[in-house]
Coordinates of C-alpha atoms in Angstrom, one line a residue:
Chain A
X26 CA 44.5 136.6 51.9
X27 CA 41.6 137.1 54.3
X28 CA 42.0 136.9 58.1
X29 CA 39.5 134.1 58.2
X30 CA 41.6 132.0 55.7
X31 CA 44.8 132.8 57.6
X32 CA 43.3 131.6 60.9
X33 CA 42.0 128.4 59.2
X34 CA 45.4 127.7 57.6
X35 CA 47.2 128.0 60.9
X36 CA 44.6 126.7 63.3
X37 CA 46.7 123.9 64.7
X38 CA 49.6 126.0 65.9
X39 CA 47.3 128.8 67.2
X40 CA 44.9 126.3 68.9
X41 CA 47.7 124.8 71.0
X42 CA 49.2 128.3 71.8
X43 CA 45.8 129.3 73.2
X44 CA 45.5 126.0 75.2
X45 CA 49.1 126.5 76.5
X46 CA 48.4 130.1 77.7
X47 CA 45.1 129.1 79.3
X48 CA 46.7 126.1 81.1
X49 CA 49.7 128.1 82.3
X50 CA 47.4 130.8 83.6
X51 CA 45.3 128.2 85.4
X52 CA 48.5 126.6 86.8
X53 CA 49.6 130.0 88.1
X54 CA 46.2 130.7 89.8
X55 CA 45.9 127.2 91.3
X56 CA 49.5 127.2 92.4
X57 CA 49.0 130.6 94.1
X58 CA 46.0 129.4 96.1
X59 CA 47.9 126.2 97.2
X60 CA 50.8 128.5 98.3
X61 CA 48.3 130.7 100.3
X62 CA 46.9 127.6 102.0
X63 CA 50.4 126.3 102.9
X64 CA 51.4 129.7 104.3
X65 CA 48.2 129.8 106.4
X66 CA 49.0 126.3 107.8
X67 CA 52.4 127.6 108.9
X68 CA 50.9 130.8 110.3
X69 CA 52.8 132.9 107.8
X70 CA 51.7 135.8 105.7
X71 CA 50.9 134.9 102.0
X72 CA 52.9 136.6 99.2
X73 CA 50.9 138.4 96.5
X74 CA 50.0 136.8 93.2
X75 CA 52.7 138.5 91.1
X76 CA 55.5 137.7 93.6
X77 CA 54.3 134.0 93.4
X78 CA 54.5 134.0 89.6
X79 CA 58.1 135.2 89.6
X80 CA 59.1 132.9 92.5
X81 CA 61.3 129.8 92.2
X82 CA 58.4 127.7 93.5
X83 CA 56.3 128.4 90.4
X84 CA 59.3 128.3 88.1
X85 CA 60.4 124.8 89.2
X86 CA 56.9 123.4 88.7
X87 CA 56.8 124.9 85.1
X88 CA 60.3 123.9 84.2
X89 CA 60.1 120.3 85.3
X90 CA 57.2 119.7 83.0
X91 CA 58.9 121.6 80.1
X92 CA 62.0 119.6 80.3
X93 CA 60.2 116.3 80.2
X94 CA 58.1 117.3 77.2
X95 CA 61.1 118.6 75.2
X96 CA 63.1 115.4 76.2
X97 CA 60.2 113.3 74.9
X98 CA 60.1 115.1 71.5
X99 CA 63.9 115.2 71.2
X100 CA 64.1 111.5 71.8
X101 CA 61.3 110.9 69.4
X102 CA 62.9 113.0 66.7
X103 CA 66.3 111.3 67.2
X104 CA 65.1 107.7 67.7
X105 CA 62.9 107.7 64.7
X106 CA 66.0 108.4 62.5
X107 CA 67.6 105.1 63.6
X108 CA 64.8 102.9 64.9
X109 CA 61.6 101.7 63.2
X110 CA 58.3 100.2 64.3
X111 CA 56.7 98.1 61.6
X112 CA 53.0 99.1 61.2
X113 CA 53.3 102.5 63.1
X114 CA 52.5 105.7 61.2
X115 CA 55.0 107.4 63.6
X116 CA 57.8 105.4 62.0
X117 CA 59.6 105.1 58.7
X118 CA 59.4 101.7 57.0
X119 CA 61.9 98.9 58.0
X120 CA 65.0 99.3 55.8
X121 CA 64.9 103.1 55.8
X122 CA 66.8 103.5 59.1
X123 CA 69.5 106.2 59.1
X124 CA 70.1 109.7 57.7
X125 CA 69.0 108.7 54.1
X126 CA 70.6 109.9 50.9
X127 CA 70.9 113.4 49.7
X128 CA 68.4 112.7 47.0
X129 CA 65.8 111.4 49.5
X130 CA 66.4 114.5 51.7
X131 CA 66.4 117.0 48.8
X132 CA 69.7 118.6 49.8
X133 CA 72.7 119.9 47.8
X134 CA 72.4 119.3 44.1
X135 CA 69.0 117.5 44.7
X136 CA 67.5 120.6 46.4
X137 CA 64.6 122.1 44.4
X138 CA 64.7 125.8 43.4
X139 CA 62.5 126.8 46.4
X140 CA 64.4 124.8 49.0
X141 CA 65.6 126.6 52.1
X142 CA 69.0 128.2 51.3
X143 CA 70.9 126.2 53.9
X144 CA 69.6 123.0 52.4
X145 CA 71.3 123.9 49.1
X146 CA 74.5 125.0 50.9
X147 CA 77.5 122.6 51.5
X148 CA 79.4 122.0 54.7
X149 CA 78.4 123.2 58.2
X150 CA 75.3 125.1 57.1
X151 CA 73.7 122.0 55.6
X152 CA 74.7 119.9 58.7
X153 CA 73.3 122.5 61.1
X154 CA 70.0 123.0 59.2
X155 CA 69.7 119.3 58.7
X156 CA 69.6 118.8 62.4
X157 CA 68.0 122.1 63.4
X158 CA 64.8 120.7 64.9
X159 CA 66.7 118.3 67.2
X160 CA 69.2 121.0 68.1
X161 CA 66.5 123.5 69.1
X162 CA 64.2 120.9 70.9
X163 CA 67.2 119.4 72.7
X164 CA 68.5 122.8 73.8
X165 CA 65.2 123.7 75.3
X166 CA 65.3 120.3 77.2
X167 CA 68.8 120.9 78.6
X168 CA 68.0 124.5 79.5
X169 CA 64.7 123.8 81.2
X170 CA 66.2 120.8 83.1
X171 CA 69.0 123.2 84.3
X172 CA 66.3 125.8 85.3
X173 CA 64.4 123.0 87.2
X174 CA 67.6 122.1 89.1
X175 CA 68.5 125.7 90.0
X176 CA 64.9 126.5 91.0
X177 CA 64.5 123.3 92.9
X178 CA 67.7 123.9 94.8
X179 CA 66.4 127.3 95.9
X180 CA 63.1 125.9 97.1
X181 CA 64.9 123.0 98.9
X182 CA 67.2 125.6 100.5
X183 CA 64.3 127.7 101.8
X184 CA 62.6 124.6 103.2
X185 CA 65.8 123.4 104.9
X186 CA 66.4 126.8 106.5
X187 CA 62.8 126.8 107.8
X188 CA 63.5 123.5 109.5
X189 CA 66.8 124.8 110.9
X190 CA 68.9 122.7 108.5
X191 CA 71.7 123.9 106.2
X192 CA 70.6 124.7 102.6
X193 CA 71.9 122.2 100.0
X194 CA 74.4 123.4 97.3
X195 CA 73.3 123.0 93.6
X196 CA 75.4 119.9 93.2
X197 CA 73.9 118.4 96.4
X198 CA 70.4 119.1 95.1
X199 CA 71.1 117.6 91.7
X200 CA 72.1 114.4 93.6
X201 CA 69.0 114.6 95.8
X202 CA 65.9 112.3 95.9
X203 CA 63.7 115.4 95.4
X204 CA 65.4 116.3 92.1
X205 CA 65.2 112.8 90.7
X206 CA 61.7 112.2 92.0
X207 CA 60.5 115.3 90.2
X208 CA 62.5 114.4 87.1
X209 CA 61.6 110.7 86.8
X210 CA 57.9 111.1 87.6
X211 CA 57.6 113.3 84.5
X212 CA 59.9 111.1 82.3
X213 CA 58.0 107.9 82.9
X214 CA 54.7 109.4 81.8
X215 CA 56.3 110.9 78.6
X216 CA 57.9 107.6 77.7
X217 CA 54.6 105.8 78.3
X218 CA 52.7 108.2 76.1
X219 CA 55.3 107.9 73.2
X220 CA 55.5 104.1 73.5
X221 CA 51.7 103.7 73.6
X222 CA 51.3 106.1 70.6
X223 CA 53.8 104.1 68.6
X224 CA 52.3 100.7 69.6
X225 CA 48.6 101.5 69.6
X226 CA 48.7 103.2 66.2
X227 CA 49.7 99.9 64.6
X228 CA 46.2 98.5 65.2
X229 CA 44.0 101.5 66.2
X230 CA 42.9 104.3 63.9
X231 CA 41.5 107.8 64.1
X232 CA 39.7 108.7 60.9
X233 CA 41.0 112.0 59.5
X234 CA 44.0 112.4 61.9
X235 CA 47.5 113.1 60.7
X236 CA 48.7 111.0 63.6
X237 CA 46.9 107.9 62.3
X238 CA 47.1 105.6 59.3
X239 CA 44.0 105.7 57.0
X240 CA 41.3 103.6 58.6
X241 CA 41.5 100.9 55.9
X242 CA 45.3 100.7 55.9
X243 CA 46.7 97.2 56.7
X244 CA 48.2 96.8 60.2
X245 CA 51.6 95.8 58.9
X246 CA 52.3 98.9 56.9
X247 CA 53.2 102.4 58.1
X248 CA 51.5 105.5 56.6
X249 CA 54.8 106.2 54.8
X250 CA 54.7 102.8 53.1
X251 CA 51.1 103.2 52.0
X252 CA 51.7 106.5 50.2
Chain B
X25 CA 58.4 115.4 44.2
X26 CA 57.0 117.3 47.1
X27 CA 54.9 120.3 46.2
X28 CA 53.7 122.6 48.9
X29 CA 51.2 125.5 48.9
X30 CA 53.9 128.0 49.3
X31 CA 52.6 130.5 46.8
X32 CA 49.3 130.8 48.8
X33 CA 50.8 130.4 52.2
X34 CA 50.9 134.1 53.2
X35 CA 52.6 135.2 56.4
X36 CA 50.7 132.8 58.7
X37 CA 53.3 130.0 59.0
X38 CA 56.1 132.5 59.7
X39 CA 53.9 134.2 62.4
X40 CA 53.1 130.9 64.0
X41 CA 56.7 129.8 64.0
X42 CA 58.0 133.1 65.6
X43 CA 55.1 133.2 68.1
X44 CA 56.1 129.8 69.4
X45 CA 59.9 130.6 69.3
X46 CA 59.2 133.8 71.3
X47 CA 57.0 132.0 73.8
X48 CA 59.6 129.2 74.3
X49 CA 62.8 131.4 74.3
X50 CA 61.0 134.1 76.3
X51 CA 59.8 131.6 78.9
X52 CA 63.2 130.1 79.3
X53 CA 64.8 133.5 79.6
X54 CA 62.4 134.7 82.2
X55 CA 62.7 131.5 84.2
X56 CA 66.5 131.6 84.0
X57 CA 66.5 135.2 85.3
X58 CA 64.3 134.2 88.2
X59 CA 66.3 131.2 89.3
X60 CA 69.7 132.8 88.8
X61 CA 68.5 136.0 90.5
X62 CA 67.1 134.0 93.4
X63 CA 70.4 132.4 94.3

């Protein structure tokens, strides 16, 4: 296999990895300059760039966006098992709600010869593998939300001390307006994006996109139904 | 029956999978060390 062919076959995953790294780098640089400005306003010496990148201030900004994205996809993965939206290519067709039969899911005796080995296995292996996407995405959500709360409590503590106030404990911070403001402002935009994607894709199309029904597909059918 | 292009897939999909796993798990680990160490 040539390198060119390998890049083309995996372009989607690599394209978003490149975008992610560029955006994260940009966030670090912009966040650093904002920090420098704030320090100057308070008449304090600025930290160097590397110290900023490994500071709780930067971490909390990264983690609060991570948790909301992974919550969004975890909910989307889980909700689309049990809920349908007629006409949306993001949905199964009405009547297919639930975990589906072993035959539909190609597990156990229905697994083809080249199926993943844990799909052929019985018991806990099949259960774990059958939920592995949600388990991993959900774990990243929980961990990044925990990191946001820990980082946020450090930052809130530093600010409190600067103003001569006692630093909040982690539990006090988790119950604070700052924590829920940061959390919910991210959640609302994620739920908006998922909801609009589900709803708009009933009537709107993008020719050639895997996220869209074929342009000529009727509004009432999902992409799954039209296959 | 689903048929994929597995025989011609090469190492690309596995590389992409592990690149993203490394970025995600590594990012979480680094951030956890920073916030736990900062307390």
